[in-house]
Tab-separated table of C-alpha atoms and ligand atoms in Angstrom:
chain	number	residue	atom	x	y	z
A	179	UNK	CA	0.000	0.000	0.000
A	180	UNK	CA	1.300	3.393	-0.809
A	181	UNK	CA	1.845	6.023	1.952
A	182	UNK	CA	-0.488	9.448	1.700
A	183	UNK	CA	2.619	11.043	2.851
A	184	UNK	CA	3.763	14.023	0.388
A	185	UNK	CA	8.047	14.193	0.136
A	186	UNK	CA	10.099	16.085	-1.908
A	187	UNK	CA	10.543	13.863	-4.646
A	188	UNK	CA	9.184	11.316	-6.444
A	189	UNK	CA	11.585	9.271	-9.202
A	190	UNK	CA	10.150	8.855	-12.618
A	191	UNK	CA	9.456	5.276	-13.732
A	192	UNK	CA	9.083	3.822	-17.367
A	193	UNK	CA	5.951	1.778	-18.359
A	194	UNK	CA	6.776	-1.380	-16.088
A	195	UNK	CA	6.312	-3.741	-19.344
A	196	UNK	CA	8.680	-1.649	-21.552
A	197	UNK	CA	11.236	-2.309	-18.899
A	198	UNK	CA	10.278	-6.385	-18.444
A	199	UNK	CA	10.831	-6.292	-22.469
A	200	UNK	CA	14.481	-4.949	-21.756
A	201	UNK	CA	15.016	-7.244	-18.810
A	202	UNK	CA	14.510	-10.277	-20.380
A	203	UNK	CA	17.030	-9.295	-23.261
A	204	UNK	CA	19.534	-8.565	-21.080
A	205	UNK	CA	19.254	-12.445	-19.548
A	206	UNK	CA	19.104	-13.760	-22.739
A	207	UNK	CA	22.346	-11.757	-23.611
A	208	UNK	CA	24.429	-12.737	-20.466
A	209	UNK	CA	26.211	-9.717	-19.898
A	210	UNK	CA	24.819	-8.109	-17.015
A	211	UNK	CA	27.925	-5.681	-16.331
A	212	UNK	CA	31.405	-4.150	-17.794
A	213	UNK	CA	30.584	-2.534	-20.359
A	214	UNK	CA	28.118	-3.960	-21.462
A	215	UNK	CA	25.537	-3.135	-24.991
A	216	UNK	CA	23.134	-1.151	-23.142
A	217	UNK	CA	25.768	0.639	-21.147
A	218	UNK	CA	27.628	1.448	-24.175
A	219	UNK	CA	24.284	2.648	-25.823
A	220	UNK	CA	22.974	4.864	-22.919
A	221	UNK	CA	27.296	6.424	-22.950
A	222	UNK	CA	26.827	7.752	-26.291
A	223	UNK	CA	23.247	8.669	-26.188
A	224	UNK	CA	23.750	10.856	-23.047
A	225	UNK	CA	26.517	12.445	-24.582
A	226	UNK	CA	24.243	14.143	-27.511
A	227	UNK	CA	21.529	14.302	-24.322
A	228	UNK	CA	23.731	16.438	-22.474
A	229	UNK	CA	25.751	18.373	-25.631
A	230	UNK	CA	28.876	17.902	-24.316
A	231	UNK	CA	32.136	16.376	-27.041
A	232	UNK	CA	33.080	13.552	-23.975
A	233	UNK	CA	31.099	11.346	-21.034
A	234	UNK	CA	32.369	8.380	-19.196
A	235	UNK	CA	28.837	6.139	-17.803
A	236	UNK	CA	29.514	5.892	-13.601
A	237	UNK	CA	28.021	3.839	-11.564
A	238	UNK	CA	27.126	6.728	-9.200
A	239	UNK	CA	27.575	10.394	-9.135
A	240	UNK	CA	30.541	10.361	-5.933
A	241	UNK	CA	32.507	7.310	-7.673
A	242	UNK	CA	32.726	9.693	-10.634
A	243	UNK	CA	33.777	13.038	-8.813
A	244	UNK	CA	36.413	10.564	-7.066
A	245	UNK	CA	37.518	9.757	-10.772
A	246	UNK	CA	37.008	13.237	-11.699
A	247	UNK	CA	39.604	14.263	-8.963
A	248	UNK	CA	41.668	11.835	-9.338
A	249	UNK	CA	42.678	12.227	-12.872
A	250	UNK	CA	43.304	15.779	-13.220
A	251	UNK	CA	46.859	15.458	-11.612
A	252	UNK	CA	46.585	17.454	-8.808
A	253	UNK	CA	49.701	17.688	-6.339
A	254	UNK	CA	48.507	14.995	-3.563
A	255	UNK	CA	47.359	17.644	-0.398
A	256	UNK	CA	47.046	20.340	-2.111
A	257	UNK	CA	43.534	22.412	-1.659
A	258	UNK	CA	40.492	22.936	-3.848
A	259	UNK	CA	38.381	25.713	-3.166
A	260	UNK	CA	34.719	24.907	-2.847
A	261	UNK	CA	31.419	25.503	-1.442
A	262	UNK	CA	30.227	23.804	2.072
A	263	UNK	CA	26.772	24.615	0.747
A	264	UNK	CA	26.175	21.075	-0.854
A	265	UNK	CA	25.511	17.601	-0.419
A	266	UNK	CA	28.314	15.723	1.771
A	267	UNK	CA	29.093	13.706	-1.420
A	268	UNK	CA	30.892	16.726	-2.525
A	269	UNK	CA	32.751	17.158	-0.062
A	270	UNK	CA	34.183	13.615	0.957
A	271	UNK	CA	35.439	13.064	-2.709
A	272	UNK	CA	37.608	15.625	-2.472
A	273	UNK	CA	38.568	14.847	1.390
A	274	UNK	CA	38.991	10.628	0.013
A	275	UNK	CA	41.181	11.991	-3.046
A	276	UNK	CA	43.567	13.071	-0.770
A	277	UNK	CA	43.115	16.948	-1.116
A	278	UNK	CA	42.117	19.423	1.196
A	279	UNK	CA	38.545	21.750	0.856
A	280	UNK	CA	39.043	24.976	1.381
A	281	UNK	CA	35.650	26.868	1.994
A	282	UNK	CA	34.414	29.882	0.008
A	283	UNK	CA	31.198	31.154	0.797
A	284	UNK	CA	27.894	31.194	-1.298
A	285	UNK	CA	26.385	34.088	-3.557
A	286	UNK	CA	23.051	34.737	-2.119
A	287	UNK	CA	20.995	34.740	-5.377
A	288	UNK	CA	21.924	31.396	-6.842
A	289	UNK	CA	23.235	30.032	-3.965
A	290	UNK	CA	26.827	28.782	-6.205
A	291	UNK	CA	30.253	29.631	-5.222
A	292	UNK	CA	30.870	33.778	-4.859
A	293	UNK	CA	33.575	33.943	-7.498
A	294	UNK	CA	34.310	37.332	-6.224
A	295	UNK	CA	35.786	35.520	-2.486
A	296	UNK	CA	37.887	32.700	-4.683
A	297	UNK	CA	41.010	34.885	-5.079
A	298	UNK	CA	41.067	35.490	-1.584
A	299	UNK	CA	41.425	32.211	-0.716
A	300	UNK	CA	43.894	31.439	-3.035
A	301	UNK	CA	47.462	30.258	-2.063
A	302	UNK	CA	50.922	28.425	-3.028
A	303	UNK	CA	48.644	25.125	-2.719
A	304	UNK	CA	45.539	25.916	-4.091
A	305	UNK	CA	45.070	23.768	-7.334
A	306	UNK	CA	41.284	23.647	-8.248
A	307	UNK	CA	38.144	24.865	-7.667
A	308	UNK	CA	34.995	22.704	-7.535
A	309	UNK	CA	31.695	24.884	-7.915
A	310	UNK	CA	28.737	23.065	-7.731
A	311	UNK	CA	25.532	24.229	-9.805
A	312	UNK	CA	23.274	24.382	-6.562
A	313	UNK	CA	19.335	23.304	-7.275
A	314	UNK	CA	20.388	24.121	-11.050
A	315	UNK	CA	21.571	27.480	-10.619
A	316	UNK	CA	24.383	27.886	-12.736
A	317	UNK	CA	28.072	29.136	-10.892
A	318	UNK	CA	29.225	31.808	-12.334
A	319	UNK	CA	31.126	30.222	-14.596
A	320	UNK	CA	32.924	32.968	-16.883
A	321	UNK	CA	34.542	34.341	-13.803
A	322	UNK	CA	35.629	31.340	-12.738
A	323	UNK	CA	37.187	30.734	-15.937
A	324	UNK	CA	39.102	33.601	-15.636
A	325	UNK	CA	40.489	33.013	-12.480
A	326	UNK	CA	41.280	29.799	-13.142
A	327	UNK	CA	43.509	30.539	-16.288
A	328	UNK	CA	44.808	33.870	-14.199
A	329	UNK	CA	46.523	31.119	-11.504
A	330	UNK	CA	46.436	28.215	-13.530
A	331	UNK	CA	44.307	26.025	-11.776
A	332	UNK	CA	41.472	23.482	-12.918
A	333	UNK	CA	37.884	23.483	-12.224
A	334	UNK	CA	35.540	21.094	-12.024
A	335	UNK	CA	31.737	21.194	-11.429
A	336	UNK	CA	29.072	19.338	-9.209
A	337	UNK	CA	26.659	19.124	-11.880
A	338	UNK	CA	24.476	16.729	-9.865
A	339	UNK	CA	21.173	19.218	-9.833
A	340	UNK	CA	21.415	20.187	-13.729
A	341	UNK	CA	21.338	17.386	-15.875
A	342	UNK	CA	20.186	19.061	-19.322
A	343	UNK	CA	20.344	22.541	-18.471
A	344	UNK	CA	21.918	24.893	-20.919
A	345	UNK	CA	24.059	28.008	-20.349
A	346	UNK	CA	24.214	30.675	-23.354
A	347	UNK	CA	22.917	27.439	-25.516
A	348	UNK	CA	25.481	25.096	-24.717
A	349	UNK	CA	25.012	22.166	-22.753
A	350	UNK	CA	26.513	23.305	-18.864
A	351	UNK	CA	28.664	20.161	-19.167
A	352	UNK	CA	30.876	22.334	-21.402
A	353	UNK	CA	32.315	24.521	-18.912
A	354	UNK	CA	35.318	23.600	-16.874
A	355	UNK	CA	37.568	20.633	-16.653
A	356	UNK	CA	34.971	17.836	-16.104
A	357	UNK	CA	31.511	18.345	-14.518
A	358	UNK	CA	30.348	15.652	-13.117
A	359	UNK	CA	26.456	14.486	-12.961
A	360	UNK	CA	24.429	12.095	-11.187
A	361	UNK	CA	21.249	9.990	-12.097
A	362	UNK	CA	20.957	8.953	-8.622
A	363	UNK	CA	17.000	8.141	-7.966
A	364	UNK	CA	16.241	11.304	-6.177
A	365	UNK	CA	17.763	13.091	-9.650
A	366	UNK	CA	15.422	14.357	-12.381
A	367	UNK	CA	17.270	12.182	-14.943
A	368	UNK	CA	18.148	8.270	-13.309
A	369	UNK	CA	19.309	5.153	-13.541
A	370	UNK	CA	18.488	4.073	-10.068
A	371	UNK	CA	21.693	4.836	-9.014
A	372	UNK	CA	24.235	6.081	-11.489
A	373	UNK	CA	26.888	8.744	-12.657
A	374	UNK	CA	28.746	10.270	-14.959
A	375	UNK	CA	31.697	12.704	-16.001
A	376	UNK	CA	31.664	15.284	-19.150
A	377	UNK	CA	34.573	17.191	-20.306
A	378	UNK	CA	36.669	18.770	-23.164
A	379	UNK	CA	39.701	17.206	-23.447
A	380	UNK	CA	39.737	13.815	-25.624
A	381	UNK	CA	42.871	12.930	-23.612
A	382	UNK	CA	41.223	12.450	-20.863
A	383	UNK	CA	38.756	9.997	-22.136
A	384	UNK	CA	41.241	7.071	-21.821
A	385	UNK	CA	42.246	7.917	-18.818
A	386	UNK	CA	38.788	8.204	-16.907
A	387	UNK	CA	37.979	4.344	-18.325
A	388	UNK	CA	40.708	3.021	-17.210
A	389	UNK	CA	40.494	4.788	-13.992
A	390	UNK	CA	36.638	3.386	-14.172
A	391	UNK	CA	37.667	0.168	-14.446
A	392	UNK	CA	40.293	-0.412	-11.457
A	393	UNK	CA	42.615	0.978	-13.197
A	394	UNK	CA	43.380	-1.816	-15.277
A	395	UNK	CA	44.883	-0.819	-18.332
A	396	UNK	CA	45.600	-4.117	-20.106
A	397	UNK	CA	45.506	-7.843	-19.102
A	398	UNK	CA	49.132	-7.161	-17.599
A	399	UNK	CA	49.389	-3.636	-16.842
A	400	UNK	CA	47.388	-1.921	-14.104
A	401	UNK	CA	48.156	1.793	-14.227
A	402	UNK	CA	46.350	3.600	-11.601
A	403	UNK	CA	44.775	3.182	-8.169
A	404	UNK	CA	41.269	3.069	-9.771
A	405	UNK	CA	37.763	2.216	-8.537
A	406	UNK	CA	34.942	0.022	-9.309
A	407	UNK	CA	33.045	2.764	-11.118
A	408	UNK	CA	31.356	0.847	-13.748
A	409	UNK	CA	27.361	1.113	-14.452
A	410	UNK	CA	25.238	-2.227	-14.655
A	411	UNK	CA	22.990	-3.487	-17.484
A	412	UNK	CA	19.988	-3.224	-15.485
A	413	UNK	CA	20.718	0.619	-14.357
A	414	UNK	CA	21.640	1.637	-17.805
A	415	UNK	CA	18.151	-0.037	-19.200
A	416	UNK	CA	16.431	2.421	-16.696
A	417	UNK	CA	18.707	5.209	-17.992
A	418	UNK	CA	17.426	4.174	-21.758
A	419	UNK	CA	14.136	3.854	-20.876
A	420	UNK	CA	13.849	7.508	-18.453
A	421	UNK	CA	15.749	9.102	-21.624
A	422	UNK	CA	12.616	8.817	-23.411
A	423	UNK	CA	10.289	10.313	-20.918
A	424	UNK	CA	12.438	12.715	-18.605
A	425	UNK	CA	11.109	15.930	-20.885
A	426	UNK	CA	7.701	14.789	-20.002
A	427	UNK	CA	8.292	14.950	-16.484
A	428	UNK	CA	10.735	18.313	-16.971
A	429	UNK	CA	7.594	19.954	-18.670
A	430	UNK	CA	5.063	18.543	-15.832
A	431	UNK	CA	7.634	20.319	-13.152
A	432	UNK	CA	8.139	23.781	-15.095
A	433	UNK	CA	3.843	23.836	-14.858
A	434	UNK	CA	4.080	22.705	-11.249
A	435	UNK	CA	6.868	25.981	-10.413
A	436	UNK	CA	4.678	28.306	-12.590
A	437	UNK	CA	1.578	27.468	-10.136
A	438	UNK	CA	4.193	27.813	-6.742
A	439	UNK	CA	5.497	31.134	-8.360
A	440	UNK	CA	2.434	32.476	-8.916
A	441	UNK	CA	0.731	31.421	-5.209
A	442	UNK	CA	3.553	32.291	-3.040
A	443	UNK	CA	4.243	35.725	-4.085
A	444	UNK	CA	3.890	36.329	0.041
A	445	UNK	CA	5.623	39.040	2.051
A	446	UNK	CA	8.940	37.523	3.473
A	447	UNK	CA	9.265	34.464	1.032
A	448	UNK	CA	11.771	34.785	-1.559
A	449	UNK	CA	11.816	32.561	-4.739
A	450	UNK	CA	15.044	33.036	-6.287
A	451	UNK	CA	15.335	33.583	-10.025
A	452	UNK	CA	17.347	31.658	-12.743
A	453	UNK	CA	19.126	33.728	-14.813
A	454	UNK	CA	17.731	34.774	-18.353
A	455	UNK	CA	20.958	32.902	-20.073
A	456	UNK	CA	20.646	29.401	-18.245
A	457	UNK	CA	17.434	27.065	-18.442
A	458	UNK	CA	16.298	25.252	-15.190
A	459	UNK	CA	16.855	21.630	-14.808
A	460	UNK	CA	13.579	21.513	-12.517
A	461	UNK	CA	15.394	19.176	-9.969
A	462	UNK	CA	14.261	21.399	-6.870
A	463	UNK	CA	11.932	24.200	-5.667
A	464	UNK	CA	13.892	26.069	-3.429
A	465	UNK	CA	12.122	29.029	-1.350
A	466	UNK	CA	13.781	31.048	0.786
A	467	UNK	CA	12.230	32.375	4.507
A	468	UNK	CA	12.756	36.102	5.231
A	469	UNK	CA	12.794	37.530	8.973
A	470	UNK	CA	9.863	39.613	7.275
A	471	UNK	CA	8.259	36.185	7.535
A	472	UNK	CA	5.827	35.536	10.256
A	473	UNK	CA	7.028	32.062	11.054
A	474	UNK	CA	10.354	30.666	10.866
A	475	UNK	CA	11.337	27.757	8.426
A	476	UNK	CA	11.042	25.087	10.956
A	477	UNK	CA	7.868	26.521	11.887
A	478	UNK	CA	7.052	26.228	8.502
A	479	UNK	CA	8.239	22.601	8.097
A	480	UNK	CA	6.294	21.576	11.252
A	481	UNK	CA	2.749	23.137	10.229
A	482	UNK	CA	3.272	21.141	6.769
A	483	UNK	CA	4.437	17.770	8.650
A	484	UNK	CA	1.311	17.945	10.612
A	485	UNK	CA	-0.486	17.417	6.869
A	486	UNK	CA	2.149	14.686	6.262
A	487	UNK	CA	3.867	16.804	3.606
A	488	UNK	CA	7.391	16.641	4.008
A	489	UNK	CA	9.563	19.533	2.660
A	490	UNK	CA	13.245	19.591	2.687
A	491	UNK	CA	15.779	22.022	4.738
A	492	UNK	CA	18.327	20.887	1.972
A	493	UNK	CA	21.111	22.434	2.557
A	494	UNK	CA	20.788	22.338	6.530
A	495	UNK	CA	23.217	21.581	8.311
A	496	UNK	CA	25.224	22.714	5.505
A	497	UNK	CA	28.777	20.974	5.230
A	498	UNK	CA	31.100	23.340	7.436
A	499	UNK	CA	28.644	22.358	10.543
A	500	UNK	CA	29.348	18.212	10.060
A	501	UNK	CA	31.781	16.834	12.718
A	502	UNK	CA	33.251	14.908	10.054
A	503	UNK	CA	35.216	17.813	8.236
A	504	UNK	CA	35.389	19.986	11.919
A	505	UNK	CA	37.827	17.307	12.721
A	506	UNK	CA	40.259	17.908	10.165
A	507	UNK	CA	39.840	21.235	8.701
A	508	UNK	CA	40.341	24.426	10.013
A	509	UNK	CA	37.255	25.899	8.821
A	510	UNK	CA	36.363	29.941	9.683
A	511	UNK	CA	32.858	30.183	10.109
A	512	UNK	CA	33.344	34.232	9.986
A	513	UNK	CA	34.023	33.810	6.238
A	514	UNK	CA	30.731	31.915	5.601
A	515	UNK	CA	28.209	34.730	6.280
A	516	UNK	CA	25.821	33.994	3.143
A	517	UNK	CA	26.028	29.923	4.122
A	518	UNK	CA	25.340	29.959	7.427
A	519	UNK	CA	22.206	32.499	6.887
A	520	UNK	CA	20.648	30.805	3.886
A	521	UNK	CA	21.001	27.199	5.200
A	522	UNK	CA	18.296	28.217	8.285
A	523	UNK	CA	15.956	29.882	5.725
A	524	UNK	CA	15.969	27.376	2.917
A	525	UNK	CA	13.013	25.007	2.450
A	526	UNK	CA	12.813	23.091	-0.507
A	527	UNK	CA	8.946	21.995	-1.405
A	528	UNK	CA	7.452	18.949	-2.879
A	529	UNK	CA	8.407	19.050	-6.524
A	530	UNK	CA	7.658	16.179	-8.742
A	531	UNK	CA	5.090	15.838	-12.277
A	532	UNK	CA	2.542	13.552	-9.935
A	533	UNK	CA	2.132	15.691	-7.371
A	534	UNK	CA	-1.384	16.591	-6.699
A	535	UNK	CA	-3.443	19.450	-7.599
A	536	UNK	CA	-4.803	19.014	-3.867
A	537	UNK	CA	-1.727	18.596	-2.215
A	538	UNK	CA	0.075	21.752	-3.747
A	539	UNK	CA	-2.918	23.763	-3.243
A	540	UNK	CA	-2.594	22.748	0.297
A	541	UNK	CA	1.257	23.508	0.348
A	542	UNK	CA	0.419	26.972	-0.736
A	543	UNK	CA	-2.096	27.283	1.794
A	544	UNK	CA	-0.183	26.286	4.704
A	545	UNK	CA	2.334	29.384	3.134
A	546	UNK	CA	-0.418	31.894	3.173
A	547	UNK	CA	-2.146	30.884	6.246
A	548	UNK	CA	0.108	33.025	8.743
B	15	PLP	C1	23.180	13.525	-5.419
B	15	PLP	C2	24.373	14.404	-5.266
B	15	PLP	C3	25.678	13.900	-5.290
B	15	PLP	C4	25.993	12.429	-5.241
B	15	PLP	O1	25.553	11.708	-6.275
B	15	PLP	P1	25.336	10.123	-6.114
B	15	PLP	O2	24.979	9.712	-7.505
B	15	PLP	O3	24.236	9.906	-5.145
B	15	PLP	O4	26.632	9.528	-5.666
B	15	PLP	C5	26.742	14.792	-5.255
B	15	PLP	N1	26.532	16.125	-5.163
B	15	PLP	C6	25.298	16.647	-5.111
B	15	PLP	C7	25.137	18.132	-5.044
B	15	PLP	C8	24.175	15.802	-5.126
B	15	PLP	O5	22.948	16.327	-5.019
């Protein structure tokens, strides 16, 4: 029996039948893993899918930031400046690549990396800097460029929340070193679980496989300290199957933020903007809780529990509060004004094609009802 409890996402699912049809070719093929027909299929097709000239297939979106990190060279502890305003996936690849974070603090409109506090933090060590498109919101991503050419330093992007979107036309895979994505089953775009890396630079391509793969390079050689990063038959059916009906649910969403935008133009809540140049992925519906606001966010979150709707406080905590990094990083909380404000007024709401007409006019409700 299915719960009448609302969350904040609900995965897209092909027509069960089409996907039985796939399942039993894949027994009748025997190859249920490395590299296998579908995987190779789903590679290519989500390289047109996401405009981009290269993408390696992962297994999940953290074993290909690992990859991601790993291949790019960088001096072993040196530091990569990034945002603690993210998911903790983020965070430990770098920490598990054997680099150091070093904080920067958030621009309060998209929520991204302030490009204008990265040279600042730059030092002798500093190698890289990993923005990550927050909810879809694009980083900055000219400025970062021209840092990064300025001290010589790579970039990569968390592209987890933006699979599809476009910046200036161009698929946002294009910018940077490698940006990394994931089709993880919370994701607009998935493959139950699953990952994978674009970038630029064919060179690289070889590299990332092998890396991929264990690092094997040969049947003798074995040329890097790889992972298991490799995507199963069965995931990369799901991926071929939600390729053909992602812009369904994509268009389903962009109606669903239309009706939000237009009910919850309320004193104190701010819904922030995209900019004109980028389209929206529609992975979240962030909203943002002013002091102007009656109630505060968990106020908020506790009225709409009490309807069994579950909204998000996604980023909160936010990743320069988790005793993990506190341990081993010196982190200055001073320097993270913008993080440590928005991650108590964030509230992301139910956002999937199948939610209800009665439970978002209820949502909305609940909002006004102050
Ligand atoms: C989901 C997510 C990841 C991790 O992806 P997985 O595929 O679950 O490993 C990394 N960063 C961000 C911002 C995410 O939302």
């Amino acid at each position: 029996m299915q719960s009448d409890n609302i969350y904040i996402t609900k995965p897209i699912l092909p027509k069960l039948t089409d996907f039985t049809d796939g399942i039993e070719k894949i027994f009748e093929s025997d190859q249920l893993t490395n590299m296998g027909k579908l995987h190779n299929e789903l590679e290519k097709k989500l390289q047109t899918e996401l405009d981009v000239s290269n993408f390696s297939l992962f297994n999940n979106g953290t074993t290909a930031l690992i990859t991601a990190l790993n291949v790019l060279e960088l001096p072993p502890e040196s530091e990569v400046i990034t945002t603690p305003y993210t998911f903790p996936a983020t965070i430990h690849s770098i920490i598990l690549s054997g680099l150091k974070p070093t904080f920067c603090d958030i621009e309060p409109e998209t929520m991204c990396i302030n490009a204008d506090k990265i040279e600042n933090l730059i030092n002798d060590k500093t190698s890289a800097i990993l923005g990550v498109h927050v909810y879809g919101f694009p980083c900055d991503v000219q400025k970062i460029e021209k840092i990064s050419k300025k001290y010589n330093l790579k970039v990569i992007y968390d592209g987890a929340h933006c699979f599809s979107s476009k910046i200036n036309g161009q698929g946002i895979g294009n910018y940077g070193d490698i940006t990394m994505f994931s089709f993880h089953a919370t994701k607009l775009f998935h493959t139950i679980e699953g990952g994978g890396l674009a970038y630029k630079d064919n060179n690289l391509k070889q590299k990332i496989n092998t890396f991929r793969n264990f690092g094997i390079e040969s049947e003798n050689a074995v040329t890097y300290l790889g992972l298991n990063g490799k995507m199963n038959e069965i995931s990369a059916l799901m991926g071929l199957k939600n390729l053909e009906i992602y812009k369904f649910e994509q268009n389903k969403r962009m109606l669903l933020k239309q009706f939000y935008d237009r009910n919850l133009m309320i004193k104190g809540i701010k819904i922030p903007k995209m900019p004109k140049n980028t389209t929206d992925s529609y992975q979240y519906y962030p909203i943002i809780i002013n002091d102007e606001y009656p109630l505060s966010r968990d106020k908020i979150i506790e009225k709409l529990k009490s309807k069994n709707i579950y909204a998000r406080k996604y980023f909160y905590p936010a990743c320069n509060d988790y005793d993990c990094y506190k341990k081993i990083l010196e982190i200055n909380q001073d320097d993270l004004p913008i993080v440590n404000d928005i991650k108590n007024k964030v509230l992301c709401l139910p956002f999937y094609g199948d939610l209800s007409d009665n439970a978002r006019n209820l949502i909305c409700e609940v909002l006004k009802d102050v």
